[in-house]
Amino acid sequence: MKKKLVFATNNAHKLTEVRAMVGDDFEILSLDDIGCHTDIPETADSLQGNAVMKAEFVRNNYGLDCFADDSGLEVVALGGAPGVHSARYATDGHDHRANIAKLLREMDGQSDRRARFRTVIALMTDGCTHCFEGEVRGEITTEEHGTNGFGYDPVFRPEGHEKTFAEMSDDEKNAISHRARAVAKLVAHLKTMKP
Ligand code: IMP
């Protein structure tokens, strides 16, 4: 029988991507699949803290092996902001347009435009916690380019590329993204575990 593992998300895009990468050894369940309809708190002051908090919530309340992720954009000239606050940088909601507008305002006239996206995944299995990190370095553009993707994609140009994430296809972005790199490390670890 396949080992079951909860991914503490209901984001269909993330679930599809992770299921494809994990393959047949594990059955990846979503929060909906286990009947969890709670908005799990993410109040830690770091990406790792939030990932661990979400995974702990599932383990403590459902007793299941699980993993959770948290991502953010870290801009050098802004001291690492918006970082863990990326989703709610400009407003309380997930208003991507307002977040981009605020970021471009904060970066107005700034010559150091270096930034990185970072993802941390926390895995809790058999009472142990393992964290996996992925990052992609790049720079913040001075204006928006492209319409694909989500979040800060139109203003992030990865190092060594001419296009922003929002000008790339899903496949192009997934080949280099912070999330894909963290998931690849998670999958490599899962493959070492006995199902
Ligand atoms: P989450 O932890 O994956 O939900 O990401 C938190 C926030 O970081 C998102 O709401 C976005 O604002 C930002 N973010 C994370 N990953 C990306 C990405 O791949 N592109 C653009 N923005 C992202």
Short mmCIF file of C-alpha atoms and ligand atoms in Angstrom, two decimals:
data_model
loop_
_atom_site.label_atom_id
_atom_site.label_comp_id
_atom_site.label_asym_id
_atom_site.label_seq_id
_atom_site.Cartn_x
_atom_site.Cartn_y
_atom_site.Cartn_z
CA MET A 1 0.00 0.00 0.00
CA LYS A 2 1.21 3.52 -0.80
CA LYS A 3 2.32 5.68 2.11
CA LYS A 4 0.01 8.66 2.60
CA LEU A 5 1.45 12.14 3.03
CA VAL A 6 -0.55 15.33 3.54
CA PHE A 7 0.53 18.49 1.69
CA ALA A 8 -0.86 21.29 3.89
CA THR A 9 -2.40 23.25 1.02
CA ASN A 10 -5.50 23.40 -1.18
CA ASN A 11 -3.63 25.18 -3.98
CA ALA A 12 -4.48 23.00 -7.00
CA HIS A 13 -1.46 24.19 -8.98
CA LYS A 14 0.99 23.25 -6.20
CA LEU A 15 -0.72 19.87 -5.68
CA THR A 16 -0.49 18.95 -9.36
CA GLU A 17 3.17 19.96 -9.55
CA VAL A 18 4.15 18.07 -6.41
CA ARG A 19 2.14 14.93 -7.27
CA ALA A 20 3.82 14.79 -10.69
CA MET A 21 7.28 15.08 -9.13
CA VAL A 22 6.69 12.65 -6.25
CA GLY A 23 5.55 9.82 -8.54
CA ASP A 24 3.85 6.59 -7.47
CA ASP A 25 5.44 5.75 -4.12
CA PHE A 26 3.38 8.23 -2.10
CA GLU A 27 -0.26 9.31 -2.14
CA ILE A 28 -0.31 13.10 -1.64
CA LEU A 29 -3.46 14.30 0.16
CA SER A 30 -4.64 17.92 0.27
CA LEU A 31 -6.20 19.65 3.29
CA ASP A 32 -9.62 19.15 1.67
CA ASP A 33 -8.87 15.42 1.31
CA ILE A 34 -8.44 15.08 5.11
CA GLY A 35 -11.46 17.29 5.90
CA CYS A 36 -9.37 20.20 7.19
CA HIS A 37 -11.16 23.46 6.34
CA THR A 38 -9.34 25.65 8.86
CA ASP A 39 -7.34 28.68 7.79
CA ILE A 40 -4.10 27.42 9.35
CA PRO A 41 -2.23 30.22 11.17
CA GLU A 42 0.97 31.54 9.52
CA THR A 43 2.13 34.01 12.13
CA ALA A 44 5.83 33.13 12.45
CA ASP A 45 8.49 35.69 11.54
CA SER A 46 10.31 33.48 9.03
CA LEU A 47 9.47 31.27 6.06
CA GLN A 48 10.78 28.23 7.92
CA GLY A 49 8.74 29.15 11.01
CA ASN A 50 5.55 29.34 8.96
CA ALA A 51 6.24 26.09 7.10
CA VAL A 52 6.89 24.28 10.40
CA MET A 53 3.79 25.89 11.99
CA LYS A 54 1.53 24.65 9.20
CA ALA A 55 3.00 21.13 9.19
CA GLU A 56 2.75 20.96 13.00
CA PHE A 57 -0.91 21.97 12.83
CA VAL A 58 -1.71 18.99 10.61
CA ARG A 59 0.39 16.56 12.64
CA ASN A 60 -1.02 17.72 15.99
CA ASN A 61 -4.66 17.83 14.88
CA TYR A 62 -4.80 14.89 12.49
CA GLY A 63 -1.85 12.72 13.53
CA LEU A 64 -0.73 12.35 9.91
CA ASP A 65 2.67 12.60 8.24
CA CYS A 66 2.74 15.81 6.28
CA PHE A 67 4.67 18.67 4.73
CA ALA A 68 3.99 22.38 4.27
CA ASP A 69 5.62 25.20 2.31
CA ASP A 70 6.08 28.92 2.59
CA SER A 71 7.63 31.26 0.02
CA GLY A 72 8.56 34.89 -0.30
CA LEU A 73 10.43 37.52 -2.26
CA GLU A 74 13.53 38.97 -0.55
CA VAL A 75 14.91 42.26 -1.92
CA VAL A 76 18.47 43.19 -0.92
CA ALA A 77 17.96 47.00 -0.97
CA LEU A 78 14.88 46.59 1.24
CA GLY A 79 16.70 44.56 3.88
CA GLY A 80 15.01 41.32 2.82
CA ALA A 81 11.46 42.75 2.58
CA PRO A 82 8.77 41.84 1.74
CA GLY A 83 10.04 38.36 2.74
CA VAL A 84 7.67 36.49 5.00
CA HIS A 85 5.10 39.28 4.45
CA SER A 86 5.11 38.92 0.63
CA ALA A 87 1.42 38.02 0.30
CA ARG A 88 0.27 40.93 2.49
CA TYR A 89 2.92 43.54 1.66
CA ALA A 90 0.54 46.34 0.60
CA THR A 91 -2.80 45.26 2.07
CA ASP A 92 -4.31 42.63 4.34
CA GLY A 93 -5.49 40.55 1.40
CA HIS A 94 -3.53 38.83 -1.36
CA ASP A 95 -3.67 41.88 -3.64
CA HIS A 96 -0.88 41.20 -6.15
CA ARG A 97 -1.41 44.45 -8.09
CA ALA A 98 -1.12 46.56 -4.95
CA ASN A 99 1.93 44.55 -3.81
CA ILE A 100 3.74 45.17 -7.11
CA ALA A 101 2.85 48.87 -7.08
CA LYS A 102 4.24 49.23 -3.54
CA LEU A 103 7.42 47.32 -4.43
CA LEU A 104 8.08 49.50 -7.51
CA ARG A 105 7.48 52.64 -5.41
CA GLU A 106 9.92 51.46 -2.72
CA MET A 107 12.51 50.64 -5.40
CA ASP A 108 12.10 53.91 -7.29
CA GLY A 109 15.58 55.33 -8.09
CA GLN A 110 17.30 52.33 -6.44
CA SER A 111 20.28 51.04 -8.46
CA ASP A 112 20.82 47.85 -6.43
CA ARG A 113 17.88 45.76 -7.66
CA ARG A 114 19.07 42.31 -6.54
CA ALA A 115 16.41 39.99 -5.13
CA ARG A 116 15.63 36.34 -4.64
CA PHE A 117 12.59 34.14 -4.27
CA ARG A 118 12.93 31.55 -1.53
CA THR A 119 10.79 28.55 -0.55
CA VAL A 120 11.08 26.48 2.60
CA ILE A 121 9.31 23.11 2.88
CA ALA A 122 8.95 21.46 6.31
CA LEU A 123 8.39 17.69 6.30
CA MET A 124 7.17 15.86 9.42
CA THR A 125 7.35 12.10 9.29
CA ASP A 126 7.59 9.58 12.14
CA GLY A 127 8.16 12.36 14.68
CA CYS A 128 11.09 13.93 12.77
CA THR A 129 11.18 17.32 11.05
CA HIS A 130 13.26 18.01 7.94
CA CYS A 131 13.40 21.35 6.11
CA PHE A 132 14.26 21.83 2.42
CA GLU A 133 15.06 25.16 0.82
CA GLY A 134 15.04 26.38 -2.76
CA GLU A 135 15.97 29.79 -4.10
CA VAL A 136 16.28 31.64 -7.39
CA ARG A 137 18.28 34.85 -7.63
CA GLY A 138 17.48 37.72 -9.94
CA GLU A 139 16.52 41.37 -10.02
CA ILE A 140 13.50 43.62 -9.72
CA THR A 141 12.66 45.30 -13.03
CA THR A 142 11.68 48.98 -13.18
CA GLU A 143 8.30 48.17 -14.72
CA GLU A 144 6.01 45.19 -15.26
CA HIS A 145 6.67 42.77 -18.12
CA GLY A 146 4.41 39.83 -19.04
CA THR A 147 1.07 38.48 -17.90
CA ASN A 148 1.69 34.83 -16.97
CA GLY A 149 2.15 33.47 -13.45
CA PHE A 150 1.07 35.25 -10.30
CA GLY A 151 2.30 37.47 -7.49
CA TYR A 152 5.51 39.37 -8.22
CA ASP A 153 6.24 37.44 -11.45
CA PRO A 154 5.90 40.52 -13.76
CA VAL A 155 8.70 42.40 -11.93
CA PHE A 156 11.17 39.54 -11.23
CA ARG A 157 13.81 38.70 -13.85
CA PRO A 158 15.87 35.63 -12.90
CA GLU A 159 19.65 35.80 -13.27
CA GLY A 160 20.91 34.79 -16.71
CA HIS A 161 17.52 35.31 -18.35
CA GLU A 162 16.11 38.08 -20.56
CA LYS A 163 12.50 37.46 -19.53
CA THR A 164 10.64 38.03 -16.28
CA PHE A 165 8.85 35.05 -14.71
CA ALA A 166 5.60 36.49 -16.12
CA GLU A 167 7.01 36.31 -19.67
CA MET A 168 7.96 32.63 -19.26
CA SER A 169 5.79 29.56 -19.86
CA ASP A 170 4.94 27.39 -16.83
CA ASP A 171 7.54 24.86 -17.94
CA GLU A 172 10.29 27.50 -18.28
CA LYS A 173 9.52 28.91 -14.83
CA ASN A 174 9.21 25.48 -13.20
CA ALA A 175 12.64 24.49 -14.50
CA ILE A 176 14.33 27.17 -12.36
CA SER A 177 11.85 28.30 -9.71
CA HIS A 178 12.51 28.43 -5.98
CA ARG A 179 9.52 26.18 -5.34
CA ALA A 180 10.57 23.56 -7.90
CA ARG A 181 14.08 23.49 -6.38
CA ALA A 182 12.72 22.96 -2.86
CA VAL A 183 10.29 20.30 -4.09
CA ALA A 184 13.14 18.51 -5.90
CA LYS A 185 15.03 18.27 -2.58
CA LEU A 186 11.89 17.02 -0.80
CA VAL A 187 11.33 14.38 -3.48
CA ALA A 188 14.96 13.24 -3.34
CA HIS A 189 14.55 12.78 0.43
CA LEU A 190 11.21 10.93 0.06
CA LYS A 191 12.81 8.52 -2.38
CA THR A 192 15.28 7.50 0.36
CA MET A 193 12.42 6.64 2.73
CA LYS A 194 10.93 3.16 2.83
CA PRO A 195 7.26 3.32 1.69
P1 IMP B 1 3.20 31.10 -0.85
O1 IMP B 1 3.86 30.78 0.45
O2 IMP B 1 3.57 30.17 -1.96
O3 IMP B 1 1.70 31.25 -0.71
O4 IMP B 1 3.75 32.54 -1.30
C1 IMP B 1 3.55 33.70 -0.51
C2 IMP B 1 3.60 34.94 -1.39
O5 IMP B 1 4.92 35.09 -1.94
C3 IMP B 1 2.67 34.92 -2.60
O6 IMP B 1 1.38 35.39 -2.27
C4 IMP B 1 3.38 35.86 -3.57
O7 IMP B 1 3.12 37.20 -3.23
C5 IMP B 1 4.85 35.58 -3.28
N1 IMP B 1 5.34 34.50 -4.18
C6 IMP B 1 5.72 33.25 -3.80
N2 IMP B 1 6.11 32.53 -4.86
C7 IMP B 1 5.98 33.34 -5.94
C8 IMP B 1 6.23 33.14 -7.34
O8 IMP B 1 6.63 32.08 -7.82
N3 IMP B 1 5.99 34.21 -8.13
C9 IMP B 1 5.54 35.40 -7.66
N4 IMP B 1 5.27 35.63 -6.37
C10 IMP B 1 5.49 34.60 -5.50
#
